[in-house]
Structures are given as C-alpha cells and as structure tokens.
mmCIF file of C-alpha atoms in Angstrom:
data_model
loop_
_atom_site.group_PDB
_atom_site.id
_atom_site.type_symbol
_atom_site.label_atom_id
_atom_site.label_comp_id
_atom_site.label_asym_id
_atom_site.label_seq_id
_atom_site.Cartn_x
_atom_site.Cartn_y
_atom_site.Cartn_z
ATOM 1 C CA MET A 1 -30.733 -7.886 -5.670
ATOM 2 C CA ILE A 2 -27.968 -9.936 -3.988
ATOM 3 C CA THR A 3 -25.059 -9.533 -6.212
ATOM 4 C CA HIS A 4 -22.813 -11.488 -4.260
ATOM 5 C CA GLY A 5 -21.952 -15.313 -3.917
ATOM 6 C CA LYS A 6 -23.379 -17.625 -1.418
ATOM 7 C CA ASN A 7 -20.625 -17.283 0.846
ATOM 8 C CA ILE A 8 -16.714 -15.666 1.671
ATOM 9 C CA LYS A 9 -13.570 -17.337 1.075
ATOM 10 C CA ILE A 10 -10.695 -15.842 1.330
ATOM 11 C CA PHE A 11 -7.203 -17.694 -0.751
ATOM 12 C CA ALA A 12 -3.582 -16.385 -0.768
ATOM 13 C CA ALA A 13 -1.040 -16.716 -3.251
ATOM 14 C CA ASN A 14 2.588 -16.381 -2.092
ATOM 15 C CA SER A 15 3.260 -12.523 -1.680
ATOM 16 C CA ASN A 16 1.351 -11.828 1.492
ATOM 17 C CA PRO A 17 -0.194 -14.921 3.393
ATOM 18 C CA GLY A 18 0.012 -13.375 6.663
ATOM 19 C CA VAL A 19 -2.665 -10.452 5.248
ATOM 20 C CA ALA A 20 -4.599 -13.207 4.128
ATOM 21 C CA LYS A 21 -4.598 -14.921 7.470
ATOM 22 C CA GLN A 22 -5.074 -11.631 9.251
ATOM 23 C CA ILE A 23 -8.064 -11.282 7.350
ATOM 24 C CA ALA A 24 -9.554 -14.890 7.536
ATOM 25 C CA ASP A 25 -8.938 -14.406 11.568
ATOM 26 C CA ALA A 26 -11.019 -11.364 11.418
ATOM 27 C CA LEU A 27 -14.043 -12.858 9.354
ATOM 28 C CA GLY A 28 -13.656 -15.962 11.794
ATOM 29 C CA ILE A 29 -13.144 -18.307 8.623
ATOM 30 C CA PRO A 30 -10.324 -20.342 7.798
ATOM 31 C CA LEU A 31 -8.196 -19.432 4.905
ATOM 32 C CA GLY A 32 -9.385 -21.122 1.884
ATOM 33 C CA GLN A 33 -7.376 -24.408 0.855
ATOM 34 C CA SER A 34 -5.143 -23.801 -2.291
ATOM 35 C CA GLU A 35 -1.636 -24.703 -3.211
ATOM 36 C CA VAL A 36 0.644 -22.068 -5.357
ATOM 37 C CA THR A 37 4.003 -23.265 -6.743
ATOM 38 C CA ALA A 38 6.204 -23.664 -9.785
ATOM 39 C CA PHE A 39 6.936 -26.588 -12.204
ATOM 40 C CA SER A 40 10.909 -26.872 -12.547
ATOM 41 C CA ASP A 41 10.897 -24.690 -15.902
ATOM 42 C CA GLY A 42 9.885 -21.514 -13.890
ATOM 43 C CA GLU A 43 5.392 -22.077 -15.008
ATOM 44 C CA ILE A 44 3.469 -21.530 -12.181
ATOM 45 C CA SER A 45 1.049 -24.049 -11.135
ATOM 46 C CA VAL A 46 -2.276 -23.402 -9.014
ATOM 47 C CA SER A 47 -3.861 -26.077 -7.314
ATOM 48 C CA ILE A 48 -7.408 -25.233 -5.627
ATOM 49 C CA LYS A 49 -8.305 -27.959 -3.112
ATOM 50 C CA GLU A 50 -12.048 -26.961 -2.331
ATOM 51 C CA SER A 51 -15.035 -26.437 -3.991
ATOM 52 C CA VAL A 52 -15.658 -22.949 -4.600
ATOM 53 C CA ARG A 53 -18.900 -22.865 -7.139
ATOM 54 C CA GLY A 54 -21.117 -19.920 -6.072
ATOM 55 C CA SER A 55 -18.918 -18.868 -3.801
ATOM 56 C CA ASP A 56 -17.963 -14.890 -3.216
ATOM 57 C CA VAL A 57 -13.794 -15.414 -3.578
ATOM 58 C CA PHE A 58 -11.126 -12.788 -2.353
ATOM 59 C CA ILE A 59 -7.652 -13.523 -3.959
ATOM 60 C CA VAL A 60 -5.173 -11.964 -1.220
ATOM 61 C CA GLN A 61 -2.228 -11.254 -3.266
ATOM 62 C CA SER A 62 0.545 -8.023 -3.261
ATOM 63 C CA THR A 63 2.122 -7.573 -6.864
ATOM 64 C CA CYS A 64 5.379 -6.656 -4.670
ATOM 65 C CA TYR A 65 8.772 -7.961 -5.426
ATOM 66 C CA PRO A 66 9.365 -10.563 -7.140
ATOM 67 C CA VAL A 67 6.750 -8.443 -9.203
ATOM 68 C CA ASN A 68 6.212 -10.418 -12.311
ATOM 69 C CA ASN A 69 6.384 -14.014 -10.658
ATOM 70 C CA ASN A 70 3.500 -12.416 -8.132
ATOM 71 C CA LEU A 71 1.420 -10.900 -10.880
ATOM 72 C CA MET A 72 1.152 -14.246 -12.963
ATOM 73 C CA GLU A 73 0.397 -15.706 -9.757
ATOM 74 C CA LEU A 74 -2.624 -13.374 -9.031
ATOM 75 C CA LEU A 75 -3.815 -13.743 -12.587
ATOM 76 C CA ILE A 76 -3.455 -17.670 -12.916
ATOM 77 C CA MET A 77 -5.547 -18.093 -9.796
ATOM 78 C CA ILE A 78 -8.092 -15.717 -11.072
ATOM 79 C CA ASP A 79 -8.769 -17.919 -14.567
ATOM 80 C CA ALA A 80 -8.763 -20.962 -11.769
ATOM 81 C CA PHE A 81 -11.344 -19.774 -9.730
ATOM 82 C CA LYS A 82 -13.432 -18.410 -13.112
ATOM 83 C CA ARG A 83 -13.195 -22.046 -14.347
ATOM 84 C CA ALA A 84 -14.124 -23.556 -11.252
ATOM 85 C CA SER A 85 -17.521 -21.463 -11.272
ATOM 86 C CA ALA A 86 -16.995 -19.163 -8.405
ATOM 87 C CA GLY A 87 -20.112 -16.562 -8.062
ATOM 88 C CA ARG A 88 -17.747 -13.466 -7.491
ATOM 89 C CA ILE A 89 -13.967 -12.734 -7.854
ATOM 90 C CA THR A 90 -12.240 -9.892 -6.008
ATOM 91 C CA ALA A 91 -8.541 -9.186 -6.359
ATOM 92 C CA VAL A 92 -7.433 -7.969 -3.114
ATOM 93 C CA ILE A 93 -4.221 -6.216 -4.196
ATOM 94 C CA PRO A 94 -2.768 -4.616 -0.897
ATOM 95 C CA TYR A 95 0.492 -3.039 -2.895
ATOM 96 C CA PHE A 96 -0.363 -2.714 -6.597
ATOM 97 C CA GLY A 97 3.052 -2.817 -8.357
ATOM 98 C CA TYR A 98 3.084 -0.697 -11.921
ATOM 99 C CA ALA A 99 1.407 2.157 -10.308
ATOM 100 C CA ARG A 100 4.468 4.249 -10.359
ATOM 101 C CA GLN A 101 4.170 3.671 -14.527
ATOM 102 C CA ASP A 102 0.609 5.452 -14.649
ATOM 103 C CA ARG A 103 1.387 7.975 -17.581
ATOM 104 C CA LYS A 104 4.084 8.708 -20.013
ATOM 105 C CA ALA A 105 6.695 10.690 -18.424
ATOM 106 C CA LYS A 106 8.735 10.981 -21.972
ATOM 107 C CA ALA A 107 7.752 9.888 -25.611
ATOM 108 C CA ARG A 108 7.580 6.234 -26.261
ATOM 109 C CA ASP A 109 6.972 5.380 -22.490
ATOM 110 C CA PRO A 110 4.554 2.461 -21.779
ATOM 111 C CA ILE A 111 1.549 2.775 -19.535
ATOM 112 C CA SER A 112 2.331 -0.034 -17.855
ATOM 113 C CA ALA A 113 -0.321 0.797 -15.327
ATOM 114 C CA LYS A 114 -3.174 0.560 -17.682
ATOM 115 C CA LEU A 115 -1.500 -2.862 -18.794
ATOM 116 C CA VAL A 116 -1.759 -4.487 -15.823
ATOM 117 C CA ALA A 117 -5.401 -3.240 -14.867
ATOM 118 C CA ASP A 118 -6.407 -4.782 -18.242
ATOM 119 C CA LEU A 119 -4.948 -8.287 -17.437
ATOM 120 C CA ILE A 120 -6.340 -8.506 -14.070
ATOM 121 C CA THR A 121 -9.729 -7.835 -15.720
ATOM 122 C CA THR A 122 -9.255 -10.020 -18.602
ATOM 123 C CA ALA A 123 -8.452 -12.835 -16.359
ATOM 124 C CA GLY A 124 -11.960 -12.373 -14.731
ATOM 125 C CA ALA A 125 -11.505 -10.445 -11.788
ATOM 126 C CA ASP A 126 -14.874 -8.943 -11.338
ATOM 127 C CA ARG A 127 -13.714 -6.569 -8.762
ATOM 128 C CA VAL A 128 -10.514 -5.101 -7.167
ATOM 129 C CA LEU A 129 -9.743 -4.164 -3.668
ATOM 130 C CA THR A 130 -6.374 -2.239 -3.107
ATOM 131 C CA MET A 131 -4.938 0.576 -0.653
ATOM 132 C CA ASP A 132 -3.059 3.233 -1.587
ATOM 133 C CA LEU A 133 -2.854 3.835 -5.404
ATOM 134 C CA HIS A 134 0.308 5.668 -5.858
ATOM 135 C CA ALA A 135 -1.798 7.359 -8.539
ATOM 136 C CA PRO A 136 -5.416 7.325 -7.273
ATOM 137 C CA GLN A 137 -6.456 7.947 -11.139
ATOM 138 C CA ILE A 138 -5.305 4.516 -11.447
ATOM 139 C CA GLN A 139 -9.067 3.284 -10.362
ATOM 140 C CA GLY A 140 -10.115 4.620 -13.926
ATOM 141 C CA PHE A 141 -7.651 2.361 -15.821
ATOM 142 C CA PHE A 142 -9.764 -0.802 -14.671
ATOM 143 C CA ASP A 143 -13.350 -1.654 -16.447
ATOM 144 C CA VAL A 144 -14.614 -2.970 -13.048
ATOM 145 C CA PRO A 145 -15.371 -1.962 -9.548
ATOM 146 C CA VAL A 146 -12.324 -0.649 -7.479
ATOM 147 C CA ASP A 147 -12.508 -0.145 -3.825
ATOM 148 C CA HIS A 148 -9.457 2.165 -2.948
ATOM 149 C CA LEU A 149 -8.623 2.004 0.954
ATOM 150 C CA MET A 150 -6.568 4.333 2.391
ATOM 151 C CA GLY A 151 -3.552 3.847 4.940
ATOM 152 C CA THR A 152 -3.803 7.145 6.967
ATOM 153 C CA PRO A 153 -6.730 6.075 9.459
ATOM 154 C CA VAL A 154 -4.312 3.104 10.345
ATOM 155 C CA LEU A 155 -1.184 5.085 10.802
ATOM 156 C CA LEU A 156 -3.417 8.278 12.299
ATOM 157 C CA PRO A 157 -4.124 6.526 15.543
ATOM 158 C CA TYR A 158 -0.501 4.965 16.135
ATOM 159 C CA PHE A 159 0.764 8.801 15.879
ATOM 160 C CA GLN A 160 -2.460 10.516 18.177
ATOM 161 C CA SER A 161 -1.431 7.952 20.917
ATOM 162 C CA LYS A 162 2.440 8.273 20.511
ATOM 163 C CA PHE A 163 2.319 12.434 20.492
ATOM 164 C CA ALA A 164 -0.783 12.639 22.996
ATOM 165 C CA ASP A 165 0.735 14.643 25.655
ATOM 166 C CA CYS A 166 2.349 16.845 22.704
ATOM 167 C CA ARG A 167 0.260 17.127 20.209
ATOM 168 C CA ASP A 168 0.550 21.254 20.071
ATOM 169 C CA GLU A 169 4.361 20.413 18.948
ATOM 170 C CA VAL A 170 3.747 18.360 16.123
ATOM 171 C CA VAL A 171 3.998 19.135 12.231
ATOM 172 C CA VAL A 172 3.237 16.886 9.579
ATOM 173 C CA ILE A 173 5.506 17.076 6.345
ATOM 174 C CA SER A 174 4.695 16.559 2.539
ATOM 175 C CA PRO A 175 8.263 15.128 1.533
ATOM 176 C CA ASP A 176 7.453 16.780 -2.123
ATOM 177 C CA LEU A 177 4.875 18.675 -4.052
ATOM 178 C CA GLY A 178 2.998 15.282 -5.136
ATOM 179 C CA ALA A 179 2.212 14.179 -1.747
ATOM 180 C CA VAL A 180 0.808 17.468 -0.449
ATOM 181 C CA THR A 181 -3.132 16.180 -0.759
ATOM 182 C CA ARG A 182 -1.944 13.187 1.186
ATOM 183 C CA SER A 183 -0.250 14.680 3.776
ATOM 184 C CA ARG A 184 -3.044 17.719 4.087
ATOM 185 C CA LYS A 185 -5.538 14.881 4.990
ATOM 186 C CA PHE A 186 -3.036 13.284 7.556
ATOM 187 C CA ALA A 187 -2.854 16.933 9.035
ATOM 188 C CA GLN A 188 -6.451 17.888 8.889
ATOM 189 C CA ARG A 189 -7.091 14.680 10.874
ATOM 190 C CA PHE A 190 -4.519 15.206 13.449
ATOM 191 C CA ASP A 191 -5.059 19.023 13.964
ATOM 192 C CA ALA A 192 -1.536 19.977 12.932
ATOM 193 C CA PRO A 193 0.081 22.371 10.834
ATOM 194 C CA LEU A 194 1.425 21.249 7.449
ATOM 195 C CA ALA A 195 4.800 22.072 5.802
ATOM 196 C CA ILE A 196 6.426 20.798 2.473
ATOM 197 C CA VAL A 197 9.842 20.138 1.565
ATOM 198 C CA ASP A 198 10.215 21.282 -2.079
ATOM 199 C CA LYS A 199 12.987 19.160 -4.163
ATOM 200 C CA ARG A 200 14.274 19.020 -7.702
ATOM 201 C CA ARG A 201 14.766 15.064 -8.997
ATOM 202 C CA PRO A 202 17.621 15.656 -11.467
ATOM 203 C CA LYS A 203 16.903 11.682 -12.420
ATOM 204 C CA ALA A 204 15.196 8.828 -11.406
ATOM 205 C CA ASN A 205 16.098 7.860 -7.941
ATOM 206 C CA VAL A 206 17.822 10.825 -7.277
ATOM 207 C CA SER A 207 16.594 13.761 -5.344
ATOM 208 C CA GLU A 208 17.924 17.058 -4.496
ATOM 209 C CA VAL A 209 16.371 18.863 -1.477
ATOM 210 C CA MET A 210 15.794 23.068 -2.428
ATOM 211 C CA ASN A 211 13.852 24.298 0.333
ATOM 212 C CA ILE A 212 11.321 24.251 3.219
ATOM 213 C CA ILE A 213 8.016 25.582 2.785
ATOM 214 C CA GLY A 214 6.470 26.162 6.628
ATOM 215 C CA ASP A 215 7.909 26.517 10.178
ATOM 216 C CA VAL A 216 9.379 23.384 11.365
ATOM 217 C CA LYS A 217 12.041 24.739 14.207
ATOM 218 C CA ASP A 218 12.094 22.957 17.355
ATOM 219 C CA LYS A 219 9.079 20.878 16.069
ATOM 220 C CA ILE A 220 8.502 16.990 16.042
ATOM 221 C CA LEU A 221 8.024 16.350 12.665
ATOM 222 C CA ILE A 222 6.060 13.415 10.564
ATOM 223 C CA ILE A 223 6.832 12.753 7.057
ATOM 224 C CA VAL A 224 3.654 11.399 5.732
ATOM 225 C CA ASP A 225 3.950 9.414 2.531
ATOM 226 C CA ASP A 226 2.355 6.590 0.292
ATOM 227 C CA MET A 227 5.521 4.399 -0.478
ATOM 228 C CA ILE A 228 9.215 3.974 0.501
ATOM 229 C CA ASP A 229 11.154 2.535 -2.114
ATOM 230 C CA THR A 230 15.357 3.586 -2.006
ATOM 231 C CA ALA A 231 14.486 5.690 0.894
ATOM 232 C CA GLY A 232 16.292 8.588 -0.587
ATOM 233 C CA THR A 233 13.612 11.010 -0.926
ATOM 234 C CA LEU A 234 12.974 10.216 2.884
ATOM 235 C CA CYS A 235 16.384 10.740 4.418
ATOM 236 C CA HIS A 236 17.151 13.796 2.247
ATOM 237 C CA SER A 237 14.117 15.340 3.288
ATOM 238 C CA ALA A 238 14.929 14.689 6.983
ATOM 239 C CA GLU A 239 18.283 15.655 6.525
ATOM 240 C CA ALA A 240 17.337 18.885 5.307
ATOM 241 C CA LEU A 241 14.685 19.370 7.974
ATOM 242 C CA MET A 242 16.971 19.026 10.814
ATOM 243 C CA GLU A 243 20.079 20.943 9.358
ATOM 244 C CA LYS A 244 18.079 23.607 7.279
ATOM 245 C CA GLY A 245 14.770 23.772 9.294
ATOM 246 C CA GLY A 246 16.435 23.395 12.535
ATOM 247 C CA ALA A 247 13.438 20.523 13.560
ATOM 248 C CA ARG A 248 13.575 18.590 17.191
ATOM 249 C CA GLU A 249 12.831 15.241 16.372
ATOM 250 C CA VAL A 250 11.776 13.767 12.714
ATOM 251 C CA TYR A 251 9.268 10.547 12.141
ATOM 252 C CA ALA A 252 8.385 9.152 9.040
ATOM 253 C CA CYS A 253 5.171 6.515 8.090
ATOM 254 C CA ALA A 254 4.077 5.427 4.804
ATOM 255 C CA THR A 255 1.659 2.695 3.474
ATOM 256 C CA HIS A 256 3.892 0.430 1.351
ATOM 257 C CA GLY A 257 7.472 -0.267 2.483
ATOM 258 C CA VAL A 258 9.126 -1.209 -0.904
ATOM 259 C CA LEU A 259 12.254 -0.838 0.526
ATOM 260 C CA SER A 260 14.682 -1.572 -2.361
ATOM 261 C CA GLY A 261 18.548 -1.274 -2.959
ATOM 262 C CA PRO A 262 20.221 0.762 -0.329
ATOM 263 C CA ALA A 263 16.878 1.757 1.374
ATOM 264 C CA ILE A 264 17.550 -0.154 4.911
ATOM 265 C CA GLN A 265 21.053 1.101 5.336
ATOM 266 C CA ARG A 266 19.998 4.789 4.511
ATOM 267 C CA ILE A 267 17.301 4.782 7.249
ATOM 268 C CA ASN A 268 19.592 2.940 9.590
ATOM 269 C CA ASP A 269 22.047 5.830 9.224
ATOM 270 C CA SER A 270 19.524 8.483 9.068
ATOM 271 C CA CYS A 271 18.024 10.895 11.608
ATOM 272 C CA ILE A 272 14.938 9.931 11.360
ATOM 273 C CA LYS A 273 13.924 8.192 14.725
ATOM 274 C CA GLU A 274 10.913 6.051 13.847
ATOM 275 C CA LEU A 275 9.606 4.767 10.545
ATOM 276 C CA VAL A 276 5.727 3.513 10.723
ATOM 277 C CA LEU A 277 4.961 1.218 7.667
ATOM 278 C CA LEU A 278 2.008 -0.684 6.994
ATOM 279 C CA ASP A 279 2.312 -4.448 6.120
ATOM 280 C CA THR A 280 1.300 -4.339 2.705
ATOM 281 C CA ILE A 281 4.429 -5.736 1.797
ATOM 282 C CA PRO A 282 6.116 -8.410 3.864
ATOM 283 C CA LEU A 283 9.673 -7.417 5.017
ATOM 284 C CA GLY A 284 12.064 -10.262 5.144
ATOM 285 C CA GLU A 285 14.707 -10.801 7.818
ATOM 286 C CA GLU A 286 17.206 -8.969 5.423
ATOM 287 C CA LYS A 287 14.626 -5.588 5.391
ATOM 288 C CA LYS A 288 14.316 -5.739 9.267
ATOM 289 C CA SER A 289 15.401 -2.663 11.288
ATOM 290 C CA ASP A 290 15.036 -1.011 15.048
ATOM 291 C CA LYS A 291 13.775 2.132 13.526
ATOM 292 C CA ILE A 292 10.888 0.239 11.418
ATOM 293 C CA THR A 293 7.315 -0.322 13.108
ATOM 294 C CA MET A 294 5.163 -2.516 11.008
ATOM 295 C CA LEU A 295 1.210 -2.006 11.626
ATOM 296 C CA PRO A 296 -1.408 -4.752 10.543
ATOM 297 C CA VAL A 297 -3.905 -4.120 7.562
ATOM 298 C CA GLY A 298 -5.456 -7.301 8.009
ATOM 299 C CA PRO A 299 -8.264 -5.965 9.960
ATOM 300 C CA VAL A 300 -9.161 -2.911 7.915
ATOM 301 C CA PHE A 301 -9.410 -5.447 4.697
ATOM 302 C CA ALA A 302 -11.709 -7.886 6.479
ATOM 303 C CA GLU A 303 -14.066 -4.981 7.259
ATOM 304 C CA ALA A 304 -13.809 -3.735 3.812
ATOM 305 C CA ILE A 305 -14.591 -7.417 2.618
ATOM 306 C CA GLU A 306 -17.415 -7.740 4.720
ATOM 307 C CA ARG A 307 -19.337 -4.695 3.464
ATOM 308 C CA ILE A 308 -18.476 -5.575 -0.063
ATOM 309 C CA TYR A 309 -20.070 -8.996 0.821
ATOM 310 C CA GLU A 310 -23.313 -7.232 2.310
ATOM 311 C CA ASP A 311 -23.542 -5.101 -0.237
ATOM 312 C CA LEU A 312 -22.698 -1.940 2.209
ATOM 313 C CA PRO A 313 -20.963 1.171 1.047
ATOM 314 C CA VAL A 314 -17.233 1.148 1.764
ATOM 315 C CA SER A 315 -16.791 4.884 1.166
ATOM 316 C CA THR A 316 -18.437 5.483 5.079
ATOM 317 C CA LEU A 317 -15.590 2.980 6.107
ATOM 318 C CA PHE A 318 -13.060 5.732 7.459
ATOM 319 C CA ALA A 319 -15.783 8.399 8.310
#
C-alpha cells in the first residue's frame, strides 16, 4: 500500500531557510512557494502560493529563538497545508525547542515538551522528522511516527579526517553523566577511549566540575554533547580537563548551537581550540566566532526525506 503523497514538496518557514534550501537542492527540486509574515499586531500570516493537493509536504522549521514565534509559524503552516488537502504532512524540525522540559523536575512543573508534541499533532502533522532530541523518550510524547536522526554520523567523519594521523592520541569526553550514552557511541565509532567529567549543578545554568573519570593526560580531547546553550558546562569542563587532567588540546562538538547569553564570549575566552556545530540552528552575525565550525545537515535530512517518501527504512540510514 502506498502511504505517501503523489510528489515531494519542501517548504520553509522563517527559522532555518538555509537547511530547507540544502534539502531541496539535494533532492533536485525547487523550494516550495510560500510566505510567512506577521500582521501589524504580531499575528502570523501564512500564504501558500502553489497547489499542494495530494502532495507529500515537508515543512522545515527549527523551533529555536524566538521559540514561540517559530513554533506558531510551524503550527499555522501545518494547518494551512491540512486545509489545502496535502496528501501527507511531515514536520521537519532540525532543532526541537522545549525538549529540556521533558519531565517534572520539581513539584508543579509543566511537561512542556509533551504539550508541544500534542500541539504539533493536533495541528495536523502526520509525521515528525527531527535530530538529536535532548531526551530520546520525547519520541513517545507524539501520537504520530517520529524519525529521530542523530548528529554523530555528520560530526564523526570531520574529526576522523582531522585526526587521521594521530587517532591513537584522541580521547572522547562526556561533559556530564547524562551525555555518557551519546559520547560512548561516538567513542566506539571513533575507536577511541572514553572519559567522563563528573560535575554538580547547584542551580540552572551554573555548573561546578568535581572530578575527571579516566586518563586524559597529554591527550587530544573531543567533548561530545547534544547542545551548547550558555556554554558554562562546556567551558568549565574544558578548563578542568586542561588544569586538573593535564590534557594537551581540547576540541568540542555538538548537534545544536543554541549559544544564548554569554556563550560566545565564554567560548572565545576558553581553552577550547575548535567547536564544531551542525546548522540545525542558524548563527547570526553576532554569534560568529573564529573558533566555531559549522557543518551542514541538509544532505542528511534530504536522504531521510527520500527514504520516508519511498517507504524505505530510515533506521538503516547510518548503519
């Protein structure tokens, strides 16, 4: 049974048009004609300028800053395509905002990630395609299929090439206990040992490094995380690895570069030689840094979209 629409159409809202263009170019199709603007009172206006009846529509939109505006753009676009009789609607969300609010950390906390998942489903999305959810169990918050891509297969070849002549001197670092699973997979594929930075977090966005588990002396280190927000954890970990652990060099990589608040200043002032990010969140001019390298995710999403359209498995994409 054919479960997809008659053809693929890629549309972009305002948060990440660059990735949408990458996807369209990789698939060899033009980007869909649409316009997302705002009325004078701030209400979002969506105009779809071509027929999508029966089509397999993919809407590319990261729910990054401004989070609530970008989320509303996505919801309204989904509703517009549903009412325009699209055959199937997939929300392509390279960065899923609210992912860190996935549980009740204290009494009377909301579980905002579940609420956002319900909103996307209720708006009319038939499927979600995203990358590196902060908590993988968020997939279970949706009542529609979720294809969860990983950033490691994009980041890994960059470092394999960079350290091709000294791979036996590389150690992969987990910046905290919560990132161990992700870092272990990276280390296994890199064929490098793993070390862990054990830290205590007194309050939100404030971290205190306690101990280093593993031998990092005179080694080249790669800190692996899913996202960099204020960069406090990252920079404190790098400082501890150099001063307490005696590391030779520290590099870092992450899928999502949120880079809020003092993040750029902290990175520039840190001992980190290079931070490699994926372009799931576009960096404005104010967030550019000589230490930051951006890698494209468009080709990965394009291949996943092609597999979804052809009803092929996405799970084998990085086998």
